[in-house]
Amino acid sequence: MPVNITSIKTSSNGAWQGDNPLDYAFPLLIVQTVLILVVSRFLAFCFKPLRQPKVIAEIVGGILLGPSAFGRNKKYLHRIFPAWSAPILESVASIGLLFFLFLVGLELNLSSIRRGSKRALGIALAGISLPFICGIGIAFVLRKTIDGADKVGYGQFLVFMGVALSITAFPVLARILAELKLLTTDIGEIAMAAAALNDVAAWILLALAVALADGNDGGHKNPLISVWVLLSGAAFVTFMFVIMRPAMKWVARRCAQQQDVVDEAYICLTLAGVLVSGFITDLIGIHSIFGAFVFGLAIPKSGNFAGILIERIEDFVAGLLLPLYFAASGLKTDVAKIRGAEAWGLLALVISTACAGKILGTFAVAMMFMIPVRESLTLGVLMNTKGLVELIVLNIGKEKKVLNDETFAILVLMALFTTFMTTPTVMTIYRPARGLSTRTHRKLSDLTTTDDSKEELRILACVHDPRNVPSIVTLIESIRSTKNSILKLFVMHLVELTERSSSIVMVHRVRRNGFPFFNRFRRGECHDRVAEAFQGFSHLSRVMVRPTTAISAMSTMHEDICHVADKKRITMIILPYHVQWRDEGDGLVENVSQSWRAVNQRVLKHAPCSVAVLVDRGLGSETQNPGPNSSVAHRVCIIFLGGPDDREALELGGRIAEHPTVMVTVIRFVGKDGKESKGEMLRLSPAQIQCSDPTSSCSTTKMNCEKEKELDETAVAEFRRKCGGVDFKEKVASNVVEGVLTIGQCRDYDLIVVGKGRFPSNIVAEHAELGPIGDILTSSAHGIVSSVLVIQQHDNAHAEKAPEEAPVSKVVVQTEHEKFTTDESSSVPEISKDFV
């Protein structure tokens, strides 16, 4: 029985008065929204191991909620998604779609498209023309095979089919490339430029298709109407770029003067402009999303205005409203309409034709531009990405009654399949070659033994928060004044890659000349606070600084760090600890994120060089820095127990001691007789160890106790020879833990440097990545206020022997009263070839 939509009320009087909320518009919309979000998020979680974009989960979720799956239960369908609620749900979803296309326009940088290479232009043309021709051919087949498909005029049906097969989803492709770490490679840049050109051309073709569409059941309009629609659309685009673009440039300049704070009036007027632009194009006869897309293109990408706009609206639009659009699409998709062998044969034909047109067309042109075979084939697969943009085209076609139910279902499944296959296919056919690294210095002692006195000390400092900057700058300043080497600092700002558009926009803002994104300092180009801070440091010191930005998923962030460390021949990586202390006098700690702890653990496992984890308790803050008349800027303590990690800490202490304003103290723990032979001090166990920490990678190994002892003695003697003025103390302690706590609690030192070590504590280390001594000094329960630097030396011998495993040693500490044990991991070898 048909329902009069005007009789539907917005809200109910409540269940106590006998009203069912599901019979009213707004409560039902809430239920629908919650159901859609739960299903789509659950599917996104399930598809995450397959590295599929979120749009796949949203499309599948919409289909499942529609008549293809759950909707087969008519009681559910009529109660949760009744026919009268469809216009309401689609209206709310259309608002989200309108603003999403505005975000797509903001992501597309026309200047970068104009600078696109001839290869990108040729690939884009091939990626449009051949699939468009194939789409026209498929259109003739569908019109003769599917009942009712021939009721639509030839012109609009052919154009819609051509657009459906030729489009490439730029937003989805950008996230797939970022996930696969191809975004700033040559193949990624070509694919992005070609997809951007493809997107602009597809929207123009779509506007043409909408202008040609009847919008009536079998009725035909005057051909002059289509001409007027196209002319009006061209006039609208001209107005946006001639009048509105200069106006938005003025707004962007005003906002740039306000730094991170933007007047709410500008934001509100811009959002209103999106709605007005959509209304105007709908008034013209072109879909409203075209107006929002053009308005997004017209906004300048320089400055911070575009980024602030994206941050303000993207979470609400992409997280809440856009899934409603896909659900609305799924409610229109009935897979049951595809019946019989003939219909499924048509589906296979459409999928194969769509893939062949895109992949072969792109492959052929890429080969003409002398791109290798594997890269050319990968480009073809990437350009075959459809996703949500395809859904938008298909929904407009169904809305304009160009596509019937069966044709719509076939094309939706085609879009789903082509997008789903992109990531696994690219991962299969394209694996960039990685050769062996050339000779490089993996630890500080390598620089000491080199014959070249001018050898560079290369350090990679990782930063994921501006609050990490002061402590790292202070640490680097302490290291920089060395006699044996020149310090070169690579700063990597770690940014989590999310589904948010701002992640992709950030990629476009940096200079793409490496992986990740290296960018030399230039006036007017450093907008990031982290880069600006290190820029100032480079101007005031003799340190050469190269800033980088790594935008990656947290699960693969360590790959970026290790890759750059290997490529840039880094000697030591400095990582900030995942817990930060706020200096408020009460010892409060701030847990940044456990995901950053996982990043640190993976870097320690896979790093191709030595690694230092900095536990910051105000190092570099004004409270710890003395006044200008003081002769000592910082007091550093090196705790030496023995072993490779402690030798690396001692080596770093020797470099710090060369700084004229840093006072270094070395405290070496020894047994009662000054030796390690009686078992009262630390001794290495040759036993095979099973690792109990699931976060650490373990294998079995044996340590040569006598050799380690000789290396320790040699390192200490060399240190005392070179740094005769350093305060060197040997501390006799039967209980190492108590001795370390005494040092930490005395508050005489701004920084305590320790090796990650193979040495124990009487408690199980809560944070295995710090080692037992580092864990003791880091614990907030002991009242220690000094910052701590925990160093793990790269072990090249073990790394070459077991590249997939981290060797572990078990060290036993035996005192008169107790016995302590702990397991520690070493690092894994280099992972890729070198370059300058």
mmCIF file of N, CA and C in Angstrom, residues 531-590:
data_model
loop_
_atom_site.group_PDB
_atom_site.id
_atom_site.type_symbol
_atom_site.label_atom_id
_atom_site.label_comp_id
_atom_site.label_asym_id
_atom_site.label_seq_id
_atom_site.Cartn_x
_atom_site.Cartn_y
_atom_site.Cartn_z
ATOM 1 N N ALA A 531 59.609 21.052 11.436
ATOM 2 C CA ALA A 531 60.648 21.426 10.485
ATOM 3 C C ALA A 531 61.227 22.801 10.815
ATOM 4 N N GLU A 532 60.369 23.722 11.233
ATOM 5 C CA GLU A 532 60.843 25.065 11.555
ATOM 6 C C GLU A 532 61.786 25.044 12.752
ATOM 7 N N ALA A 533 61.480 24.202 13.732
ATOM 8 C CA ALA A 533 62.340 24.123 14.913
ATOM 9 C C ALA A 533 63.728 23.623 14.537
ATOM 10 N N PHE A 534 63.797 22.586 13.730
ATOM 11 C CA PHE A 534 65.097 22.063 13.329
ATOM 12 C C PHE A 534 65.787 22.976 12.317
ATOM 13 N N GLN A 535 65.007 23.729 11.570
ATOM 14 C CA GLN A 535 65.594 24.715 10.681
ATOM 15 C C GLN A 535 66.372 25.752 11.490
ATOM 16 N N GLY A 536 65.765 26.241 12.575
ATOM 17 C CA GLY A 536 66.463 27.186 13.439
ATOM 18 C C GLY A 536 67.712 26.575 14.050
ATOM 19 N N PHE A 537 67.628 25.306 14.448
ATOM 20 C CA PHE A 537 68.791 24.632 15.022
ATOM 21 C C PHE A 537 69.929 24.526 14.007
ATOM 22 N N SER A 538 69.583 24.230 12.756
ATOM 23 C CA SER A 538 70.617 24.098 11.723
ATOM 24 C C SER A 538 71.305 25.426 11.452
ATOM 25 N N HIS A 539 70.568 26.526 11.581
ATOM 26 C CA HIS A 539 71.164 27.836 11.354
ATOM 27 C C HIS A 539 72.111 28.239 12.478
ATOM 28 N N LEU A 540 71.851 27.762 13.703
ATOM 29 C CA LEU A 540 72.641 28.163 14.860
ATOM 30 C C LEU A 540 73.805 27.225 15.137
ATOM 31 N N SER A 541 73.802 26.060 14.522
ATOM 32 C CA SER A 541 74.840 25.067 14.802
ATOM 33 C C SER A 541 75.576 24.705 13.521
ATOM 34 N N ARG A 542 76.532 23.830 13.665
ATOM 35 C CA ARG A 542 77.277 23.341 12.507
ATOM 36 C C ARG A 542 76.710 22.025 11.992
ATOM 37 N N VAL A 543 75.517 21.711 12.388
ATOM 38 C CA VAL A 543 74.892 20.447 11.991
ATOM 39 C C VAL A 543 74.122 20.636 10.691
ATOM 40 N N MET A 544 74.356 19.758 9.728
ATOM 41 C CA MET A 544 73.582 19.751 8.490
ATOM 42 C C MET A 544 72.290 18.976 8.743
ATOM 43 N N VAL A 545 71.175 19.609 8.496
ATOM 44 C CA VAL A 545 69.874 19.024 8.819
ATOM 45 C C VAL A 545 69.091 18.787 7.544
ATOM 46 N N ARG A 546 68.527 17.598 7.415
ATOM 47 C CA ARG A 546 67.620 17.274 6.321
ATOM 48 C C ARG A 546 66.308 16.778 6.916
ATOM 49 N N PRO A 547 65.232 17.546 6.763
ATOM 50 C CA PRO A 547 63.946 17.112 7.325
ATOM 51 C C PRO A 547 63.242 16.137 6.396
ATOM 52 N N THR A 548 62.504 15.230 6.948
ATOM 53 C CA THR A 548 61.706 14.288 6.178
ATOM 54 C C THR A 548 60.332 14.162 6.825
ATOM 55 N N THR A 549 59.393 13.684 6.050
ATOM 56 C CA THR A 549 58.076 13.352 6.580
ATOM 57 C C THR A 549 57.728 11.937 6.139
ATOM 58 N N ALA A 550 57.389 11.094 7.063
ATOM 59 C CA ALA A 550 56.979 9.723 6.758
ATOM 60 C C ALA A 550 55.503 9.578 7.096
ATOM 61 N N ILE A 551 54.686 9.402 6.088
ATOM 62 C CA ILE A 551 53.249 9.219 6.289
ATOM 63 C C ILE A 551 52.943 7.750 6.018
ATOM 64 N N SER A 552 52.584 7.037 7.057
ATOM 65 C CA SER A 552 52.435 5.598 6.921
ATOM 66 C C SER A 552 51.507 5.075 7.997
ATOM 67 N N ALA A 553 50.954 3.891 7.749
ATOM 68 C CA ALA A 553 50.166 3.214 8.771
ATOM 69 C C ALA A 553 51.085 2.807 9.915
ATOM 70 N N MET A 554 50.555 2.802 11.125
ATOM 71 C CA MET A 554 51.372 2.500 12.292
ATOM 72 C C MET A 554 52.003 1.111 12.198
ATOM 73 N N SER A 555 51.312 0.183 11.571
ATOM 74 C CA SER A 555 51.828 -1.184 11.482
ATOM 75 C C SER A 555 53.038 -1.298 10.574
ATOM 76 N N THR A 556 53.238 -0.338 9.675
ATOM 77 C CA THR A 556 54.368 -0.389 8.745
ATOM 78 C C THR A 556 55.285 0.826 8.878
ATOM 79 N N MET A 557 55.087 1.627 9.915
ATOM 80 C CA MET A 557 55.913 2.822 10.098
ATOM 81 C C MET A 557 57.391 2.467 10.219
ATOM 82 N N HIS A 558 57.695 1.337 10.882
ATOM 83 C CA HIS A 558 59.092 0.960 11.074
ATOM 84 C C HIS A 558 59.792 0.680 9.757
ATOM 85 N N GLU A 559 59.039 0.271 8.733
ATOM 86 C CA GLU A 559 59.647 0.027 7.431
ATOM 87 C C GLU A 559 60.201 1.317 6.844
ATOM 88 N N ASP A 560 59.464 2.422 7.005
ATOM 89 C CA ASP A 560 59.957 3.710 6.527
ATOM 90 C C ASP A 560 61.235 4.102 7.253
ATOM 91 N N ILE A 561 61.235 3.938 8.577
ATOM 92 C CA ILE A 561 62.404 4.335 9.364
ATOM 93 C C ILE A 561 63.628 3.508 8.984
ATOM 94 N N CYS A 562 63.457 2.208 8.919
ATOM 95 C CA CYS A 562 64.586 1.330 8.589
ATOM 96 C C CYS A 562 65.042 1.533 7.147
ATOM 97 N N HIS A 563 64.096 1.802 6.262
ATOM 98 C CA HIS A 563 64.439 2.022 4.857
ATOM 99 C C HIS A 563 65.330 3.256 4.717
ATOM 100 N N VAL A 564 64.938 4.356 5.349
ATOM 101 C CA VAL A 564 65.731 5.580 5.275
ATOM 102 C C VAL A 564 67.070 5.388 5.978
ATOM 103 N N ALA A 565 67.086 4.696 7.106
ATOM 104 C CA ALA A 565 68.338 4.448 7.817
ATOM 105 C C ALA A 565 69.318 3.685 6.941
ATOM 106 N N ASP A 566 68.803 2.758 6.160
ATOM 107 C CA ASP A 566 69.671 1.976 5.287
ATOM 108 C C ASP A 566 70.106 2.791 4.075
ATOM 109 N N LYS A 567 69.157 3.497 3.464
ATOM 110 C CA LYS A 567 69.468 4.261 2.262
ATOM 111 C C LYS A 567 70.431 5.406 2.531
ATOM 112 N N LYS A 568 70.271 6.061 3.661
ATOM 113 C CA LYS A 568 71.084 7.233 3.985
ATOM 114 C C LYS A 568 72.312 6.900 4.822
ATOM 115 N N ARG A 569 72.606 5.612 4.976
ATOM 116 C CA ARG A 569 73.804 5.161 5.685
ATOM 117 C C ARG A 569 73.860 5.736 7.105
ATOM 118 N N ILE A 570 72.747 5.577 7.810
ATOM 119 C CA ILE A 570 72.635 6.103 9.168
ATOM 120 C C ILE A 570 73.443 5.241 10.137
ATOM 121 N N THR A 571 74.104 5.898 11.086
ATOM 122 C CA THR A 571 74.856 5.184 12.111
ATOM 123 C C THR A 571 74.013 4.937 13.354
ATOM 124 N N MET A 572 73.126 5.888 13.684
ATOM 125 C CA MET A 572 72.292 5.716 14.875
ATOM 126 C C MET A 572 70.922 6.329 14.652
ATOM 127 N N ILE A 573 69.886 5.611 15.053
ATOM 128 C CA ILE A 573 68.508 6.098 15.036
ATOM 129 C C ILE A 573 68.131 6.520 16.451
ATOM 130 N N ILE A 574 67.529 7.689 16.588
ATOM 131 C CA ILE A 574 67.036 8.148 17.888
ATOM 132 C C ILE A 574 65.515 8.135 17.857
ATOM 133 N N LEU A 575 64.926 7.394 18.776
ATOM 134 C CA LEU A 575 63.476 7.260 18.853
ATOM 135 C C LEU A 575 62.965 7.896 20.141
ATOM 136 N N PRO A 576 61.878 8.648 20.095
ATOM 137 C CA PRO A 576 61.277 9.143 21.341
ATOM 138 C C PRO A 576 60.488 8.038 22.026
ATOM 139 N N TYR A 577 60.553 8.006 23.340
ATOM 140 C CA TYR A 577 59.799 7.021 24.115
ATOM 141 C C TYR A 577 58.311 7.323 24.012
ATOM 142 N N HIS A 578 57.483 6.288 24.119
ATOM 143 C CA HIS A 578 56.049 6.481 23.895
ATOM 144 C C HIS A 578 55.330 7.132 25.064
ATOM 145 N N VAL A 579 56.025 7.302 26.212
ATOM 146 C CA VAL A 579 55.443 7.984 27.366
ATOM 147 C C VAL A 579 56.178 9.302 27.560
ATOM 148 N N GLN A 580 55.416 10.372 27.775
ATOM 149 C CA GLN A 580 56.009 11.676 27.994
ATOM 150 C C GLN A 580 55.656 12.171 29.392
ATOM 151 N N TRP A 581 56.633 12.817 30.037
ATOM 152 C CA TRP A 581 56.433 13.379 31.365
ATOM 153 C C TRP A 581 56.121 14.860 31.247
ATOM 154 N N ARG A 582 55.059 15.289 31.886
ATOM 155 C CA ARG A 582 54.710 16.707 31.896
ATOM 156 C C ARG A 582 55.298 17.347 33.140
ATOM 157 N N ASP A 583 56.070 18.394 32.942
ATOM 158 C CA ASP A 583 56.778 19.025 34.057
ATOM 159 C C ASP A 583 55.829 19.962 34.797
ATOM 160 N N GLU A 584 55.045 19.393 35.701
ATOM 161 C CA GLU A 584 54.104 20.193 36.486
ATOM 162 C C GLU A 584 54.354 20.032 37.981
ATOM 163 N N GLY A 585 55.499 19.461 38.299
ATOM 164 C CA GLY A 585 55.869 19.337 39.705
ATOM 165 C C GLY A 585 55.217 18.189 40.427
ATOM 166 N N ASP A 586 54.380 17.423 39.753
ATOM 167 C CA ASP A 586 53.689 16.336 40.439
ATOM 168 C C ASP A 586 54.022 14.976 39.831
ATOM 169 N N GLY A 587 54.971 14.966 38.898
ATOM 170 C CA GLY A 587 55.397 13.695 38.337
ATOM 171 C C GLY A 587 54.373 13.021 37.455
ATOM 172 N N LEU A 588 53.422 13.758 36.909
ATOM 173 C CA LEU A 588 52.405 13.161 36.059
ATOM 174 C C LEU A 588 53.017 12.659 34.764
ATOM 175 N N VAL A 589 52.508 11.576 34.268
ATOM 176 C CA VAL A 589 52.971 11.048 32.994
ATOM 177 C C VAL A 589 51.821 11.089 32.004
ATOM 178 N N GLU A 590 52.181 11.219 30.757
ATOM 179 C CA GLU A 590 51.177 11.254 29.702
ATOM 180 C C GLU A 590 51.466 10.132 28.725
#
